[in-house]
PDB file of C-alpha atoms (C1' of nucleotides) in Angstrom:
ATOM      1  CA  MET A1237      -7.883  14.408  16.009  1.00 24.00           C
ATOM      2  CA  PRO A1238      -6.939  12.272  12.977  1.00 25.00           C
ATOM      3  CA  ARG A1239      -4.091   9.851  13.478  1.00 27.00           C
ATOM      4  CA  SER A1240      -2.347   7.471  11.181  1.00 25.00           C
ATOM      5  CA  PHE A1241      -2.730   3.776  11.907  1.00 29.00           C
ATOM      6  CA  LEU A1242      -1.293   0.621  10.534  1.00 27.00           C
ATOM      7  CA  ILE A1243      -3.786  -2.217  10.296  1.00 29.00           C
ATOM      8  CA  LYS A1244      -2.551  -5.747  10.559  1.00 28.00           C
ATOM      9  CA  LYS A1245      -5.005  -8.585  10.693  1.00 27.00           C
ATOM     10  CA  HIS A1246      -4.230 -11.383  13.091  1.00 25.00           C
ATOM     11  CA  GLN A1247      -3.291 -14.541  11.205  1.00 25.00           C
ATOM     12  CA  SER A1248      -5.287 -16.591  13.651  1.00 24.00           C
ATOM     13  CA  THR A1249      -8.365 -14.483  12.996  1.00 24.00           C
ATOM     14  CA  LYS A1250      -7.863 -14.071   9.272  1.00 23.00           C
ATOM     15  CA  LYS A1251     -11.301 -15.346   8.368  1.00 23.00           C
ATOM     16  CA  THR A1252     -13.162 -13.270  10.927  1.00 26.00           C
ATOM     17  CA  ASN A1253     -14.009  -9.607  10.978  1.00 33.00           C
ATOM     18  CA  CYS A1254     -11.526  -8.750  13.622  1.00 34.00           C
ATOM     19  CA  GLY A1255      -7.865  -7.986  13.809  1.00 36.00           C
ATOM     20  CA  ARG A1256      -5.455  -5.639  15.435  1.00 37.00           C
ATOM     21  CA  LEU A1257      -5.104  -1.935  15.010  1.00 37.00           C
ATOM     22  CA  LYS A1258      -1.607  -0.668  15.567  1.00 36.00           C
ATOM     23  CA  SER A1259      -0.827   2.948  16.145  1.00 33.00           C
ATOM     24  CA  LYS A1260       2.324   3.961  14.294  1.00 32.00           C
ATOM     25  CA  THR A1261       2.982   6.695  16.813  1.00 32.00           C
ATOM     26  CA  GLU A1262       2.190   4.768  19.970  1.00 34.00           C
ATOM     27  CA  GLY A1263       3.337   1.370  18.745  1.00 35.00           C
ATOM     28  CA  LYS A1264       0.592  -0.473  20.619  1.00 36.00           C
ATOM     29  CA  ALA A1265      -1.679  -2.942  18.899  1.00 35.00           C
ATOM     30  CA  ARG A1266      -5.323  -3.249  19.826  1.00 37.00           C
ATOM     31  CA  HIS A1267      -8.000  -5.614  18.666  1.00 36.00           C
ATOM     32  CA  TYR A1268     -10.643  -4.253  16.361  1.00 41.00           C
ATOM     33  CA  PHE A1269     -13.912  -5.516  14.975  1.00 41.00           C
ATOM     34  CA  ILE A1270     -15.806  -4.555  11.864  1.00 44.00           C
ATOM     35  CA  LEU A1271     -19.477  -3.821  12.289  1.00 43.00           C
ATOM     36  CA  SER A1272     -22.596  -3.958  10.186  1.00 41.00           C
ATOM     37  CA  GLU A1273     -24.635  -0.769   9.812  1.00 44.00           C
ATOM     38  CA  SER A1274     -27.224  -1.794  12.391  1.00 43.00           C
ATOM     39  CA  GLU A1275     -24.562  -2.889  14.791  1.00 42.00           C
ATOM     40  CA  SER A1276     -22.629   0.309  14.305  1.00 47.00           C
ATOM     41  CA  ASN A1277     -25.754   2.294  15.203  1.00 48.00           C
ATOM     42  CA  TYR A1278     -26.178   0.255  18.328  1.00 46.00           C
ATOM     43  CA  TRP A1279     -22.568   0.382  19.356  1.00 46.00           C
ATOM     44  CA  SER A1280     -22.157   4.062  18.633  1.00 49.00           C
ATOM     45  CA  ARG A1281     -25.016   4.767  21.021  1.00 47.00           C
ATOM     46  CA  TYR A1282     -23.597   2.292  23.500  1.00 41.00           C
ATOM     47  CA  ALA A1283     -20.138   3.789  23.301  1.00 43.00           C
ATOM     48  CA  THR A1284     -21.443   7.319  23.685  1.00 44.00           C
ATOM     49  CA  GLN A1285     -23.468   6.365  26.741  1.00 42.00           C
ATOM     50  CA  THR A1286     -20.916   4.173  28.471  1.00 39.00           C
ATOM     51  CA  ARG A1287     -17.679   5.708  27.231  1.00 41.00           C
ATOM     52  CA  ASN A1288     -15.979   2.353  27.171  1.00 37.00           C
ATOM     53  CA  LEU A1289     -15.117   1.775  23.511  1.00 40.00           C
ATOM     54  CA  ILE A1290     -13.032   3.378  20.824  1.00 42.00           C
ATOM     55  CA  LEU A1291     -14.840   3.743  17.550  1.00 44.00           C
ATOM     56  CA  VAL A1292     -12.890   3.935  14.327  1.00 45.00           C
ATOM     57  CA  ILE A1293     -14.205   5.181  11.027  1.00 43.00           C
ATOM     58  CA  GLY A1294     -12.317   4.478   7.837  1.00 41.00           C
ATOM     59  CA  ALA A1295     -12.960   5.028   4.189  1.00 35.00           C
ATOM     60  CA  GLN A1296     -12.847   1.344   3.429  1.00 39.00           C
ATOM     61  CA  GLN A1297     -12.573  -2.070   4.937  1.00 39.00           C
ATOM     62  CA  PRO A1298      -9.072  -3.512   5.037  1.00 37.00           C
ATOM     63  CA  THR A1299      -8.978  -6.162   2.352  1.00 34.00           C
ATOM     64  CA  GLU A1300      -5.429  -7.399   2.579  1.00 28.00           C
ATOM     65  CA  SER A1301      -3.532  -8.919   5.457  1.00 27.00           C
ATOM     66  CA  TYR A1302      -1.384  -5.863   5.797  1.00 25.00           C
ATOM     67  CA  THR A1303      -2.858  -2.506   4.862  1.00 27.00           C
ATOM     68  CA  GLN A1304      -1.841   1.024   5.626  1.00 28.00           C
ATOM     69  CA  MET A1305      -4.745   3.394   6.063  1.00 30.00           C
ATOM     70  CA  ASP A1306      -5.394   6.791   7.461  1.00 31.00           C
ATOM     71  CA  LEU A1307      -8.194   6.497   9.930  1.00 32.00           C
ATOM     72  CA  LYS A1308     -10.082   9.136  11.801  1.00 31.00           C
ATOM     73  CA  PHE A1309     -11.131   8.105  15.270  1.00 32.00           C
ATOM     74  CA  GLN A1310     -12.635   9.267  18.481  1.00 30.00           C
ATOM     75  CA  TYR A1311     -11.875   7.967  21.914  1.00 28.00           C
ATOM     76  CA  VAL A1312     -14.514   6.793  24.323  1.00 27.00           C
ATOM     77  CA  VAL A1313     -12.984   5.799  27.624  1.00 24.00           C
ATOM     78  CA  GLY A1314     -13.276   2.378  29.247  1.00 25.00           C
ATOM     79  CA  ASN A1315     -12.905  -1.274  28.446  1.00 26.00           C
ATOM     80  CA  HIS A1316     -15.101  -3.746  26.574  1.00 27.00           C
ATOM     81  CA  MET A1317     -14.750  -6.781  24.322  1.00 28.00           C
ATOM     82  CA  ARG A1318     -17.329  -8.262  21.986  1.00 27.00           C
ATOM     83  CA  ARG A1319     -17.599 -11.842  20.770  1.00 24.00           C
ATOM     84  CA  LYS A1320     -16.281 -12.197  17.212  1.00 26.00           C
ATOM     85  CA  SER A1321     -18.974 -14.654  16.171  1.00 24.00           C
ATOM     86  CA  LEU A1322     -21.595 -11.911  16.266  1.00 25.00           C
ATOM     87  CA  LEU A1323     -19.876  -9.807  13.651  1.00 26.00           C
ATOM     88  CA  PRO A1324     -20.916 -10.139   9.999  1.00 28.00           C
ATOM     89  CA  GLN A1325     -19.085  -8.745   6.957  1.00 31.00           C
ATOM     90  CA  SER A1326     -19.990  -5.168   6.169  1.00 32.00           C
ATOM     91  CA  LEU A1327     -19.150  -1.912   4.446  1.00 28.00           C
ATOM     92  CA  PRO A1328     -18.364   0.848   5.062  1.00 34.00           C
ATOM     93  CA  PHE A1329     -15.624   0.059   7.487  1.00 38.00           C
ATOM     94  CA  LEU A1330     -16.537   0.961  11.003  1.00 42.00           C
ATOM     95  CA  ALA A1331     -14.579  -0.595  13.790  1.00 44.00           C
ATOM     96  CA  LEU A1332     -14.420  -0.559  17.536  1.00 42.00           C
ATOM     97  CA  PHE A1333     -11.928  -1.759  20.057  1.00 38.00           C
ATOM     98  CA  PRO A1334     -11.352  -1.515  23.799  1.00 34.00           C
ATOM     99  CA  ALA A1335     -10.147   1.881  24.826  1.00 34.00           C
ATOM    100  CA  THR A1336      -7.115   2.991  26.720  1.00 33.00           C
ATOM    101  CA  PRO A1337      -8.056   6.032  28.772  1.00 30.00           C
ATOM    102  CA  PRO A1338      -6.669   8.973  26.809  1.00 33.00           C
ATOM    103  CA  GLY A1339      -6.719  11.608  29.522  1.00 35.00           C
ATOM    104  CA  ASP A1340      -9.476  14.120  29.228  1.00 34.00           C
ATOM    105  CA  SER A1341     -10.500  13.035  25.747  1.00 40.00           C
ATOM    106  CA  SER A1342     -14.070  12.654  26.961  1.00 41.00           C
ATOM    107  CA  ARG A1343     -14.391  16.355  26.299  1.00 38.00           C
ATOM    108  CA  GLU A1344     -13.692  15.867  22.637  1.00 43.00           C
ATOM    109  CA  SER A1345     -16.413  16.484  20.129  1.00 51.00           C
ATOM    110  CA  PHE A1346     -17.069  14.382  17.030  1.00 51.00           C
ATOM    111  CA  GLU A1347     -16.231  15.936  13.713  1.00 54.00           C
ATOM    112  CA  CYS A1348     -17.230  14.803  10.239  1.00 51.00           C
ATOM    113  CA  LEU A1349     -13.920  15.210   8.489  1.00 53.00           C
ATOM    114  CA  GLU A1350     -15.506  15.380   5.044  1.00 51.00           C
ATOM    115  CA  TYR A1351     -18.114  18.040   5.796  1.00 54.00           C
ATOM    116  CA  HIS A1352     -16.224  19.665   8.701  1.00 58.00           C
ATOM    117  CA  LYS A1353     -19.305  19.461  10.882  1.00 58.00           C
ATOM    118  CA  GLU A1354     -19.022  19.030  14.594  1.00 59.00           C
ATOM    119  CA  TYR A1355     -21.296  16.801  16.691  1.00 53.00           C
ATOM    120  CA  LEU A1356     -21.584  16.405  20.436  1.00 54.00           C
ATOM    121  CA  SER A1357     -22.065  12.638  20.189  1.00 49.00           C
ATOM    122  CA  PHE A1358     -20.626   9.971  17.972  1.00 47.00           C
ATOM    123  CA  SER A1359     -24.072   8.698  17.140  1.00 46.00           C
ATOM    124  CA  GLY A1360     -24.999  12.163  15.922  1.00 51.00           C
ATOM    125  CA  MET A1361     -22.077  12.160  13.583  1.00 50.00           C
ATOM    126  CA  ALA A1362     -22.767   8.572  12.491  1.00 48.00           C
ATOM    127  CA  MET A1363     -26.306   9.578  11.593  1.00 48.00           C
ATOM    128  CA  HIS A1364     -24.981  12.463   9.543  1.00 48.00           C
ATOM    129  CA  LYS A1365     -22.560  10.116   7.800  1.00 48.00           C
ATOM    130  CA  GLN A1366     -25.334   7.759   6.822  1.00 44.00           C
ATOM    131  CA  ARG A1367     -27.604  10.522   5.535  1.00 46.00           C
ATOM    132  CA  GLN A1368     -25.302  13.010   3.905  1.00 47.00           C
ATOM    133  CA  CYS A1369     -21.831  11.760   3.211  1.00 42.00           C
ATOM    134  CA  ALA A1370     -20.854   9.863   0.108  1.00 36.00           C
ATOM    135  CA  TRP A1371     -19.710   7.223   2.472  1.00 40.00           C
ATOM    136  CA  SER A1372     -21.105   4.141   0.815  1.00 41.00           C
ATOM    137  CA  SER A1373     -19.590   1.916  -1.807  1.00 37.00           C
ATOM    138  CA  LYS A1374     -20.960   4.297  -4.453  1.00 42.00           C
ATOM    139  CA  LYS A1375     -18.096   6.578  -3.589  1.00 50.00           C
ATOM    140  CA  PHE A1376     -15.561   4.152  -4.975  1.00 60.00           C
ATOM    141  CA  PHE A1377     -14.665   4.045  -8.617  1.00 69.00           C
ATOM    142  CA  SER A1378     -14.781   0.454  -9.791  1.00 72.00           C
ATOM    143  CA  CYS A1379     -12.753  -1.043 -12.621  1.00 76.00           C
ATOM    144  CA  LYS A1380     -14.921  -2.682 -15.283  1.00 75.00           C
ATOM    145  CA  TYR A1381     -12.191  -5.174 -16.141  1.00 76.00           C
ATOM    146  CA  CYS A1382     -11.416  -6.458 -12.653  1.00 74.00           C
ATOM    147  CA  GLU A1383     -12.627  -6.065  -9.070  1.00 69.00           C
ATOM    148  CA  LYS A1384     -10.327  -3.239  -8.054  1.00 72.00           C
ATOM    149  CA  GLU A1385     -11.785  -0.062  -6.613  1.00 70.00           C
ATOM    150  CA  TYR A1386     -10.254   3.395  -6.261  1.00 72.00           C
ATOM    151  CA  ILE A1387     -11.194   6.474  -4.300  1.00 66.00           C
ATOM    152  CA  SER A1388     -10.292   8.817  -7.146  1.00 70.00           C
ATOM    153  CA  LEU A1389     -11.214   8.751 -10.804  1.00 74.00           C
ATOM    154  CA  GLY A1390      -7.638   9.562 -11.757  1.00 76.00           C
ATOM    155  CA  ALA A1391      -6.312   6.522  -9.938  1.00 76.00           C
ATOM    156  CA  LEU A1392      -8.931   4.346 -11.619  1.00 79.00           C
ATOM    157  CA  LYS A1393      -8.071   5.697 -15.073  1.00 81.00           C
ATOM    158  CA  MET A1394      -4.428   5.028 -14.401  1.00 81.00           C
ATOM    159  CA  HIS A1395      -5.292   1.482 -13.400  1.00 81.00           C
ATOM    160  CA  ILE A1396      -7.487   0.896 -16.469  1.00 82.00           C
ATOM    161  CA  ARG A1397      -4.431   1.560 -18.622  1.00 83.00           C
ATOM    162  CA  THR A1398      -2.994  -1.678 -17.238  1.00 82.00           C
ATOM    163  CA  HIS A1399      -5.868  -3.450 -19.002  1.00 82.00           C
ATOM    164  CA  THR A1400      -6.053  -1.414 -22.210  1.00 82.00           C
ATOM    165  CA  LEU A1401      -2.260  -1.050 -22.701  1.00 84.00           C
ATOM    166  CA  PRO A1402      -2.468   2.000 -24.969  1.00 83.00           C
ATOM    167  CA  CYS A1403       1.281   2.473 -25.508  1.00 84.00           C
ATOM    168  CA  VAL A1404       2.427   0.185 -28.319  1.00 84.00           C
ATOM    169  CA  CYS A1405       6.008  -0.314 -29.484  1.00 83.00           C
ATOM    170  CA  LYS A1406       6.273   0.396 -33.219  1.00 82.00           C
ATOM    171  CA  LEU A1407       9.239  -1.928 -33.513  1.00 80.00           C
ATOM    172  CA  CYS A1408       7.883  -5.120 -31.978  1.00 82.00           C
ATOM    173  CA  GLY A1409       4.215  -4.432 -31.204  1.00 82.00           C
ATOM    174  CA  LYS A1410       4.524  -4.999 -27.468  1.00 82.00           C
ATOM    175  CA  ALA A1411       2.040  -2.894 -25.510  1.00 83.00           C
ATOM    176  CA  PHE A1412       2.466  -1.046 -22.219  1.00 85.00           C
ATOM    177  CA  SER A1413       0.286   0.823 -19.788  1.00 84.00           C
ATOM    178  CA  ARG A1414       2.408   3.967 -19.512  1.00 84.00           C
ATOM    179  CA  PRO A1415       4.407   5.995 -22.008  1.00 84.00           C
ATOM    180  CA  TRP A1416       7.540   5.860 -19.896  1.00 84.00           C
ATOM    181  CA  LEU A1417       7.287   2.062 -19.688  1.00 85.00           C
ATOM    182  CA  LEU A1418       7.273   2.046 -23.481  1.00 86.00           C
ATOM    183  CA  GLN A1419      10.188   4.464 -23.432  1.00 84.00           C
ATOM    184  CA  GLY A1420      12.152   2.063 -21.235  1.00 85.00           C
ATOM    185  CA  HIS A1421      11.247  -0.814 -23.510  1.00 86.00           C
ATOM    186  CA  ILE A1422      12.387   1.055 -26.632  1.00 84.00           C
ATOM    187  CA  ARG A1423      15.809   1.339 -24.991  1.00 84.00           C
ATOM    188  CA  THR A1424      16.050  -2.453 -25.175  1.00 83.00           C
ATOM    189  CA  HIS A1425      15.896  -2.026 -28.975  1.00 83.00           C
ATOM    190  CA  THR A1426      18.193   0.983 -29.252  1.00 82.00           C
ATOM    191  CA  GLY A1427      20.666  -0.097 -26.587  1.00 82.00           C
ATOM    192  CA  GLU A1428      20.540   3.351 -25.026  1.00 83.00           C
ATOM    193  CA  LYS A1429      21.757   3.327 -21.417  1.00 84.00           C
ATOM    194  CA  PRO A1430      21.437   6.806 -19.936  1.00 84.00           C
ATOM    195  CA  PHE A1431      22.034   5.834 -16.309  1.00 85.00           C
ATOM    196  CA  SER A1432      25.743   5.451 -15.556  1.00 84.00           C
ATOM    197  CA  CYS A1433      27.391   4.096 -12.439  1.00 84.00           C
ATOM    198  CA  LEU A1434      29.756   6.576 -10.785  1.00 81.00           C
ATOM    199  CA  HIS A1435      31.902   3.773  -9.378  1.00 82.00           C
ATOM    200  CA  CYS A1436      32.477   1.683 -12.483  1.00 83.00           C
ATOM    201  CA  SER A1437      32.035   1.885 -16.215  1.00 79.00           C
ATOM    202  CA  ARG A1438      28.653   0.186 -16.283  1.00 84.00           C
ATOM    203  CA  ALA A1439      25.565   1.927 -17.594  1.00 85.00           C
ATOM    204  CA  PHE A1440      21.918   0.971 -17.394  1.00 86.00           C
ATOM    205  CA  ALA A1441      18.760   1.615 -19.332  1.00 85.00           C
ATOM    206  CA  ASP A1442      16.708   1.858 -16.161  1.00 86.00           C
ATOM    207  CA  ARG A1443      17.303   3.945 -13.048  1.00 85.00           C
ATOM    208  CA  SER A1444      15.990   1.238 -10.726  1.00 85.00           C
ATOM    209  CA  ASN A1445      18.470  -1.220 -12.135  1.00 86.00           C
ATOM    210  CA  LEU A1446      21.276   1.277 -11.594  1.00 87.00           C
ATOM    211  CA  ARG A1447      20.142   1.650  -8.004  1.00 83.00           C
ATOM    212  CA  ALA A1448      20.212  -2.121  -7.548  1.00 83.00           C
ATOM    213  CA  HIS A1449      23.638  -2.178  -9.113  1.00 86.00           C
ATOM    214  CA  LEU A1450      24.937   0.525  -6.740  1.00 83.00           C
ATOM    215  CA  GLN A1451      24.214  -1.854  -3.859  1.00 80.00           C
ATOM    216  CA  THR A1452      26.893  -4.167  -5.228  1.00 80.00           C
ATOM    217  CA  HIS A1453      29.460  -1.405  -4.600  1.00 79.00           C
ATOM    218  CA  SER A1454      28.240  -0.878  -1.068  1.00 72.00           C
ATOM    219  CA  GLU A1455      30.241  -2.617   1.661  1.00 66.00           C
ATOM    220  CA  VAL A1456      27.274  -2.474   3.984  1.00 64.00           C
ATOM    221  CA  LYS A1457      24.417  -4.469   2.526  1.00 66.00           C
ATOM    222  CA  LYS A1458      21.145  -2.704   3.108  1.00 63.00           C
ATOM    223  CA  TYR A1459      18.960  -5.670   4.059  1.00 69.00           C
ATOM    224  CA  GLN A1460      19.777  -7.756   7.132  1.00 70.00           C
ATOM    225  CA  CYS A1461      18.242 -10.983   8.408  1.00 72.00           C
ATOM    226  CA  GLY A1462      16.927 -10.401  11.917  1.00 70.00           C
ATOM    227  CA  SER A1463      17.759 -13.967  12.957  1.00 71.00           C
ATOM    228  CA  CYS A1464      21.243 -14.762  11.636  1.00 73.00           C
ATOM    229  CA  PHE A1465      22.268 -11.146  10.829  1.00 72.00           C
ATOM    230  CA  LYS A1466      23.406 -12.064   7.354  1.00 73.00           C
ATOM    231  CA  THR A1467      23.098  -9.105   4.996  1.00 73.00           C
ATOM    232  CA  PHE A1468      21.762  -8.896   1.452  1.00 73.00           C
ATOM    233  CA  SER A1469      21.859  -6.364  -1.342  1.00 68.00           C
ATOM    234  CA  ARG A1470      18.201  -6.821  -2.254  1.00 70.00           C
ATOM    235  CA  ILE A1471      15.031  -7.227  -0.294  1.00 71.00           C
ATOM    236  CA  SER A1472      14.042 -10.119  -2.541  1.00 71.00           C
ATOM    237  CA  LEU A1473      17.202 -12.011  -1.607  1.00 72.00           C
ATOM    238  CA  LEU A1474      16.542 -11.389   2.086  1.00 73.00           C
ATOM    239  CA  CYS A1475      12.946 -12.614   1.750  1.00 70.00           C
ATOM    240  CA  LYS A1476      14.073 -15.738  -0.043  1.00 69.00           C
ATOM    241  CA  HIS A1477      16.669 -16.354   2.655  1.00 70.00           C
ATOM    242  CA  GLN A1478      14.151 -15.912   5.478  1.00 68.00           C
ATOM    243  CA  GLU A1479      11.505 -18.064   3.844  1.00 65.00           C
ATOM    244  CA  THR A1480      13.559 -21.120   3.072  1.00 65.00           C
ATOM    245  CA  LEU A1481      17.226 -20.873   3.869  1.00 64.00           C
ATOM    246  CA  CYS A1482      17.923 -19.182   7.199  1.00 67.00           C
ATOM    247  CA  PRO A1483      19.017 -21.864   9.708  1.00 64.00           C
ATOM    248  CA  LEU A1484      17.832 -19.797  12.681  1.00 64.00           C
ATOM    249  CA  VAL A1485      14.236 -19.167  11.581  1.00 57.00           C
TER     250      VAL A1485
ATOM    251  C1'  DC B 298      22.369 -21.861  -4.026  1.00 80.90           C
ATOM    252  C1'  DT B 299      23.773 -17.066  -4.511  1.00 80.90           C
ATOM    253  C1'  DG B 300      24.246 -12.760  -6.553  1.00 80.90           C
ATOM    254  C1'  DG B 301      23.551  -9.671 -10.112  1.00 80.90           C
ATOM    255  C1'  DG B 302      21.566  -7.733 -14.486  1.00 80.90           C
ATOM    256  C1'  DG B 303      17.546  -6.881 -17.421  1.00 80.90           C
ATOM    257  C1'  DA B 304      12.844  -5.959 -18.036  1.00 80.90           C
ATOM    258  C1'  DT B 305       8.597  -4.694 -16.441  1.00 80.90           C
ATOM    259  C1'  DG B 306       4.496  -3.306 -13.285  1.00 80.90           C
ATOM    260  C1'  DG B 307       2.081  -0.083 -10.542  1.00 80.90           C
ATOM    261  C1'  DG B 308       1.028   3.582  -6.983  1.00 80.90           C
ATOM    262  C1'  DG B 309       1.980   8.272  -5.808  1.00 80.90           C
ATOM    263  C1'  DC B 310       3.429  12.920  -6.520  1.00 80.90           C
ATOM    264  C1'  DC B 311       4.296  17.076  -9.098  1.00 80.90           C
ATOM    265  C1'  DC B 312       3.639  20.197 -12.805  1.00 80.90           C
TER     266       DC B 312
ATOM    267  C1'  DA C1315      -6.736  15.665 -16.482  1.00 80.90           C
ATOM    268  C1'  DG C1316      -2.846  13.790 -18.165  1.00 80.90           C
ATOM    269  C1'  DG C1317       2.062  13.185 -18.720  1.00 80.90           C
ATOM    270  C1'  DG C1318       6.453  12.643 -16.662  1.00 80.90           C
ATOM    271  C1'  DC C1319       9.013  11.033 -13.161  1.00 80.90           C
ATOM    272  C1'  DC C1320      10.264   8.625  -8.851  1.00 80.90           C
ATOM    273  C1'  DC C1321      10.342   4.804  -6.012  1.00 80.90           C
ATOM    274  C1'  DC C1322       9.570   0.258  -4.838  1.00 80.90           C
ATOM    275  C1'  DA C1323       8.712  -4.273  -6.149  1.00 80.90           C
ATOM    276  C1'  DT C1324       8.820  -8.494  -8.815  1.00 80.90           C
ATOM    277  C1'  DC C1325      10.049 -11.894 -12.119  1.00 80.90           C
ATOM    278  C1'  DC C1326      13.198 -14.126 -15.125  1.00 80.90           C
ATOM    279  C1'  DC C1327      17.567 -15.419 -16.588  1.00 80.90           C
ATOM    280  C1'  DC C1328      22.324 -16.356 -16.279  1.00 80.90           C
ATOM    281  C1'  DA C1329      27.048 -16.847 -14.396  1.00 80.90           C
TER     282       DA C1329
END
DNA sequence: CTGGGGATGGGGCCC
DNA sequence: AGGGCCCCATCCCCA
């Protein structure tokens, strides 16, 4: 039963291995903890026996304060909290948090979503994960120029272009990561502006800039401050307003 | 300080 | 696999 979750780490617990897991569908946030391998073995057995934790398996540990991830999870019914101080940093990301009784979910089996194997206990599946799945850091494709990691080779290659900048402008020598970025740059030399505004005579070299321009024709500004209700044409202007200028924040 | 234009970056998706 | 394209975002500059 895979579900999509939004992970948001608590600011107050930023430096610990815990945070909150928020279900996009249910809208409820729950605390989560990240476990070491030995701890995950222990807690998976514990959870299976006592049915009082939810265990969450993800492809990677959340590294930013606000990360969207698809997580596969299994419910184990009950309620339990663990002290944060006992939780070291670890990979792969395995998390647990106190459960909300999900009806008759105790009948659910545990499926390895990569190998499509079904297990009667979570610990059984966890064992399989450790032995058979490419579930360790080896699975990630690491950039040799920086510390970024990607789950697909294609994504990594695309990223590496941002270091190698293979697309060079013949007119000025400026280099870009993608051909279409170079294409957009060349328009700054030629003056070509293929994106025209339907409401006025202006034209733009870049579609995004036309889109931003279209907001200036809109009577209803898209971005509104939640405190003073002032509206803005760009998200950047709203952010700036909320950070420093809004009298009600 | 505000609003808008110009230029650019990067992830994701499709073919 | 790679290119093209889309969308979103950001930064800088200027009026």
